[in-house]
Structures are given as structure tokens and as C-alpha cells.
Amino acid sequence: FFTAIAITEQPVSVSVPVGYSFTLRCRARGRTSLQYQWFCQYRSDCCLIPGATNQDLPIIAEQTQLYTCRVNDLHKNAVFSNWVKVEVHQCVARGLPPHLWQGEPVIVLNPSEQRVEVGQPLQLQCAAMGVPAPHYQWYHNGNLLEQQKRKKLWIMHTKVSDSGTYLCCASNSHGEHWTNAVDVHVGEQSQPTSLCCTLPVLFLLVFVLATGKIALLVGNNRYQHHPNLMAPVRDVFELSRLLEHLGFQVVSLLD
């Protein structure tokens, strides 16, 4: 037993430059002769494409849209193909890629270096052309990120461990291509004077004795439940010089 109509070849999504010519294909089998009708959707508007009644739909890419094909038989049975996305890159010059392009992935947007504070969101973005449209896979320090399979990598609340090198692989049936590797820095934002940005690092005791002024400085960096801070050693050194200039005898300790 088989259904009255069965799609045997689904159209596939593509990612192409503006002005690029290609064809969407749909094939089906049924008990009677079949009729085809293509539809497109732009934003929230879905409409029938006049005259698009063949198995193949020639397209000149102008804007990103969704497409589907309805197939019906003489008994009023009907099925729809999968919706596919035609992604059009307006930033790529008309006529590119070259004539000999076979649809292999071509990177058109590389991620950029990021600096974020702990707990803030991180977003990296890339994009590639390809026929069929490429799949994406992100990597961090050479390790595959199982959940990051979109053009945009998104981490809602960053940790210090999210620092490192990121890159993305775009692949389809013709091959794969890699983005540039970029560095991401996650941590407290350093300031020209480090005292205000690393207050948790320093513990300061000031003693005023009959014999003179004594300052005890303790710089901590190895916290059990707090990310390592930026510059405790430097902070202790700079504050020591300042206090000595003010006439203090300074005792400095680390960790």
C-alpha cells in the first residue's frame, strides 16, 4: 500500500549571491497524472507563483524567501513538499561566485574577535554560500560544540572558561570550508588604574603605630568559588609603591 501521492525528490535549500540563477526541483509519483504548483513566502505573506506549474522552478535570486510545491492528482488528492529557504546574500557582488562554481561552501562572513565581561552574552556570527545550503558546526579550542550548529553561536551567560579560540565549519555535499579562527576574551574589564577593577583581590590593613605607619597588602588570585582575577600581582606592586611614597612601611603577600 502506498499513498495516492508520494514526494520522491524534495527541493533543497540554497544559499546564493544576489542575481544567481538556479533551479528548485520537486518530483512525485501517484496513481494518476500529477499537477504541480509552486508557492513562495516572504516574511508573513504566502502566495501562489503564477505560471509555476512545472516540476522545476527556475529562479534568479533577488531576496531571501521560502518555497514549497503542491502536487495534486486527478482525484483531488494533494500533498506539499518541504518548505525550503532560498537565502540571498546582498553583500556579494552580482555575478559572483565564478561560472565554474559547483555549489561548494564559500565563506562570506567571518566571525570577529570579542571581549566580554563574565556573565555577559557572547555572540559570534558567520555565513556561507552553498548549493545545497551549508550546515554549520562551531568549535572551541579545537573541540566540537555539540549544540552550536547555526550560523550564530550564542552563549547567554559567559564564564572565564568560555575564553579561547573559536571557528566554524560550513559543509554540504560538495565539501567543507572553515572560517577564520578568532579569539574570545572573557573576564573583568581592565582599567588604566587597576585598583578599582580588582577590589576583591586586595586586602589592605593599615596600622598607625607610635613607631610609624605600617600597611599590610594581600593579593589573592586563587579563589575556589570565584573566577581568577586580572592583575593582583600588579595591583599589589603599584599600591605598595604608592603607600611607600606616603611614608608607609609595606608588607606584601600573595595568595
XYZ file of C-alpha atoms in Angstrom:
255
model
C 0.000 0.000 0.000
C 1.206 3.467 -0.784
C -0.358 6.898 -0.518
C -2.083 8.406 -3.513
C 0.822 10.831 -3.979
C 4.376 10.447 -2.678
C 7.163 13.018 -2.993
C 10.212 11.202 -4.373
C 12.560 14.219 -4.616
C 12.264 17.140 -2.260
C 13.544 20.611 -3.155
C 16.638 21.684 -1.200
C 17.547 24.954 0.479
C 20.294 27.048 -1.103
C 22.451 29.989 -0.062
C 23.478 32.103 -3.065
C 24.589 35.609 -4.088
C 22.096 38.116 -5.421
C 21.471 37.657 -9.151
C 22.460 33.974 -9.134
C 20.374 31.659 -11.352
C 19.410 28.169 -10.202
C 16.504 25.701 -10.208
C 14.392 24.211 -7.437
C 13.262 20.637 -8.207
C 10.335 18.566 -6.987
C 9.450 15.049 -8.099
C 6.477 12.882 -7.085
C 4.675 9.697 -8.067
C 0.984 8.912 -7.958
C -1.773 6.651 -9.289
C -2.830 9.191 -11.905
C -1.131 12.019 -13.740
C 0.105 14.766 -11.423
C -0.020 18.551 -11.435
C 2.469 20.871 -9.774
C 2.108 24.370 -8.328
C 4.841 26.359 -6.586
C 4.292 28.847 -3.752
C 6.609 31.353 -2.097
C 6.568 33.110 1.252
C 8.242 36.418 2.006
C 8.027 37.434 5.664
C 4.418 36.570 6.579
C 2.921 36.679 3.074
C 2.448 33.355 1.231
C 1.325 33.453 -2.376
C 0.946 31.279 -5.445
C 3.585 31.863 -8.132
C 1.733 32.483 -11.414
C 2.748 30.066 -14.174
C 4.975 27.985 -11.844
C 3.290 24.670 -12.713
C 6.283 22.520 -13.680
C 8.395 20.119 -11.654
C 11.316 22.568 -11.936
C 11.178 26.180 -10.771
C 13.852 28.445 -12.325
C 14.824 31.301 -10.007
C 17.006 34.377 -10.255
C 17.901 35.164 -6.653
C 16.769 38.625 -5.604
C 15.692 38.312 -1.965
C 15.562 35.670 0.744
C 12.310 33.689 0.563
C 10.718 30.331 1.400
C 9.316 27.991 -1.257
C 7.099 24.900 -1.377
C 5.482 22.879 -4.144
C 1.940 21.468 -4.099
C 1.348 18.246 -6.013
C -2.187 17.058 -6.782
C -3.761 14.290 -8.879
C -6.998 13.945 -10.832
C -8.871 12.720 -7.734
C -8.205 15.955 -5.804
C -5.568 14.372 -3.600
C -2.783 16.832 -2.784
C 0.498 16.920 -0.870
C 3.050 19.657 -0.265
C 6.804 19.354 -0.453
C 9.036 20.512 2.367
C 9.438 24.238 2.765
C 12.915 25.275 1.646
C 14.800 28.505 2.158
C 16.484 30.440 -0.618
C 18.938 32.651 1.261
C 20.220 35.550 -0.836
C 23.408 37.394 0.132
C 23.039 41.002 -0.982
C 26.599 41.862 0.096
C 28.163 39.552 -2.515
C 28.821 41.216 -5.876
C 26.439 40.291 -8.679
C 27.903 37.617 -10.934
C 29.991 36.015 -8.185
C 31.000 33.324 -7.492
C 32.678 32.447 -10.798
C 30.960 30.465 -13.521
C 32.731 27.229 -12.572
C 31.331 27.247 -9.034
C 29.776 23.855 -8.292
C 27.968 24.803 -5.089
C 30.742 24.061 -2.578
C 30.662 26.252 0.573
C 32.095 29.753 0.190
C 32.553 31.801 3.397
C 31.076 35.282 3.005
C 31.128 36.384 6.665
C 33.821 35.532 9.213
C 33.342 35.882 12.991
C 35.140 38.740 14.722
C 37.195 38.880 17.918
C 35.133 39.534 21.045
C 35.836 40.830 24.539
C 33.055 40.344 27.089
C 32.712 40.510 30.856
C 31.921 37.431 32.913
C 28.166 36.764 32.908
C 27.506 38.816 29.771
C 26.211 37.255 26.498
C 28.537 36.197 23.706
C 27.518 36.118 20.052
C 29.699 35.028 17.140
C 28.379 35.015 13.591
C 29.420 33.586 10.243
C 27.749 32.907 6.895
C 28.491 30.835 3.808
C 27.045 30.332 0.368
C 26.396 26.859 -0.976
C 24.104 24.699 -3.120
C 22.690 22.917 -1.139
C 22.786 25.417 1.718
C 25.663 24.570 4.085
C 25.346 23.068 7.543
C 27.310 24.771 10.329
C 29.383 23.403 13.196
C 31.264 25.538 15.723
C 34.477 24.574 17.545
C 36.107 25.951 20.710
C 39.850 25.384 21.156
C 39.596 22.562 18.621
C 36.728 20.847 20.445
C 33.353 20.335 18.769
C 30.475 22.274 20.382
C 27.651 19.775 20.063
C 24.809 22.294 20.479
C 26.253 25.055 18.269
C 25.056 24.167 14.757
C 23.759 27.508 13.470
C 25.323 30.490 11.756
C 25.179 32.350 15.058
C 26.910 30.999 18.140
C 25.142 32.266 21.243
C 26.162 31.885 24.890
C 23.755 33.649 27.251
C 25.984 33.899 30.339
C 29.709 33.620 29.666
C 32.268 32.112 32.032
C 36.035 32.531 32.102
C 36.282 29.021 30.630
C 34.488 30.311 27.501
C 37.642 32.249 26.605
C 39.707 30.810 23.778
C 39.743 30.330 20.017
C 36.568 29.788 18.005
C 35.955 28.833 14.387
C 33.119 27.346 12.343
C 32.955 24.710 9.602
C 30.426 25.143 6.774
C 29.784 21.926 4.846
C 27.483 20.443 2.223
C 27.559 17.517 -0.211
C 30.303 19.234 -2.264
C 32.784 19.748 0.568
C 33.558 21.933 3.554
C 35.146 25.279 4.272
C 36.345 26.837 7.534
C 36.018 30.373 8.814
C 38.950 32.294 10.201
C 39.840 31.443 13.804
C 39.073 34.257 16.257
C 39.950 34.827 19.902
C 37.334 35.460 22.578
C 38.385 37.047 25.880
C 36.058 36.639 28.867
C 36.959 38.349 32.125
C 36.812 41.506 34.177
C 37.475 44.556 32.033
C 40.841 46.037 32.972
C 41.167 49.795 33.515
C 44.221 52.083 33.281
C 44.405 52.031 37.069
C 43.826 48.543 38.302
C 42.742 49.360 41.879
C 39.084 49.967 41.017
C 38.632 46.880 38.857
C 40.152 44.289 41.171
C 38.963 45.365 44.604
C 38.179 41.734 45.622
C 41.838 40.926 45.009
C 43.321 43.215 47.578
C 43.045 43.056 51.324
C 44.530 46.126 52.960
C 45.299 46.665 56.637
C 46.824 49.942 57.726
C 48.380 50.263 61.162
C 49.413 53.604 62.620
C 51.774 52.884 65.474
C 53.886 55.078 67.666
C 56.896 53.952 65.740
C 55.380 54.737 62.303
C 52.837 53.677 59.668
C 52.619 50.040 58.506
C 50.491 48.679 55.617
C 49.740 45.004 55.021
C 48.782 44.117 51.422
C 47.403 40.686 50.460
C 46.741 39.901 46.787
C 44.539 36.847 46.218
C 44.073 35.192 42.847
C 43.231 31.534 43.530
C 39.610 31.609 44.588
C 37.647 28.371 44.999
C 34.265 29.844 44.040
C 35.240 32.903 42.011
C 36.984 33.248 38.624
C 40.644 34.198 38.742
C 41.022 37.964 38.652
C 43.009 40.026 36.242
C 46.082 41.513 37.937
C 46.583 41.003 41.690
C 50.375 40.935 41.435
C 50.453 44.193 39.538
C 47.942 45.774 41.916
C 49.991 44.847 44.977
C 53.144 46.233 43.359
C 51.539 49.544 42.325
C 49.791 50.084 45.654
C 52.988 49.224 47.523
C 54.866 51.973 45.677
C 52.054 54.452 46.394
C 51.974 53.675 50.123
C 55.752 53.767 50.401
C 55.690 57.187 48.784
C 53.228 58.235 51.536
C 55.631 57.077 54.194
C 54.259 53.620 54.995
C 56.301 50.551 55.711
C 54.665 47.955 53.430
C 54.351 44.192 53.903
C 53.107 42.449 50.707
C 51.746 38.893 50.476
C 50.252 36.904 47.566
C 47.618 34.133 47.783
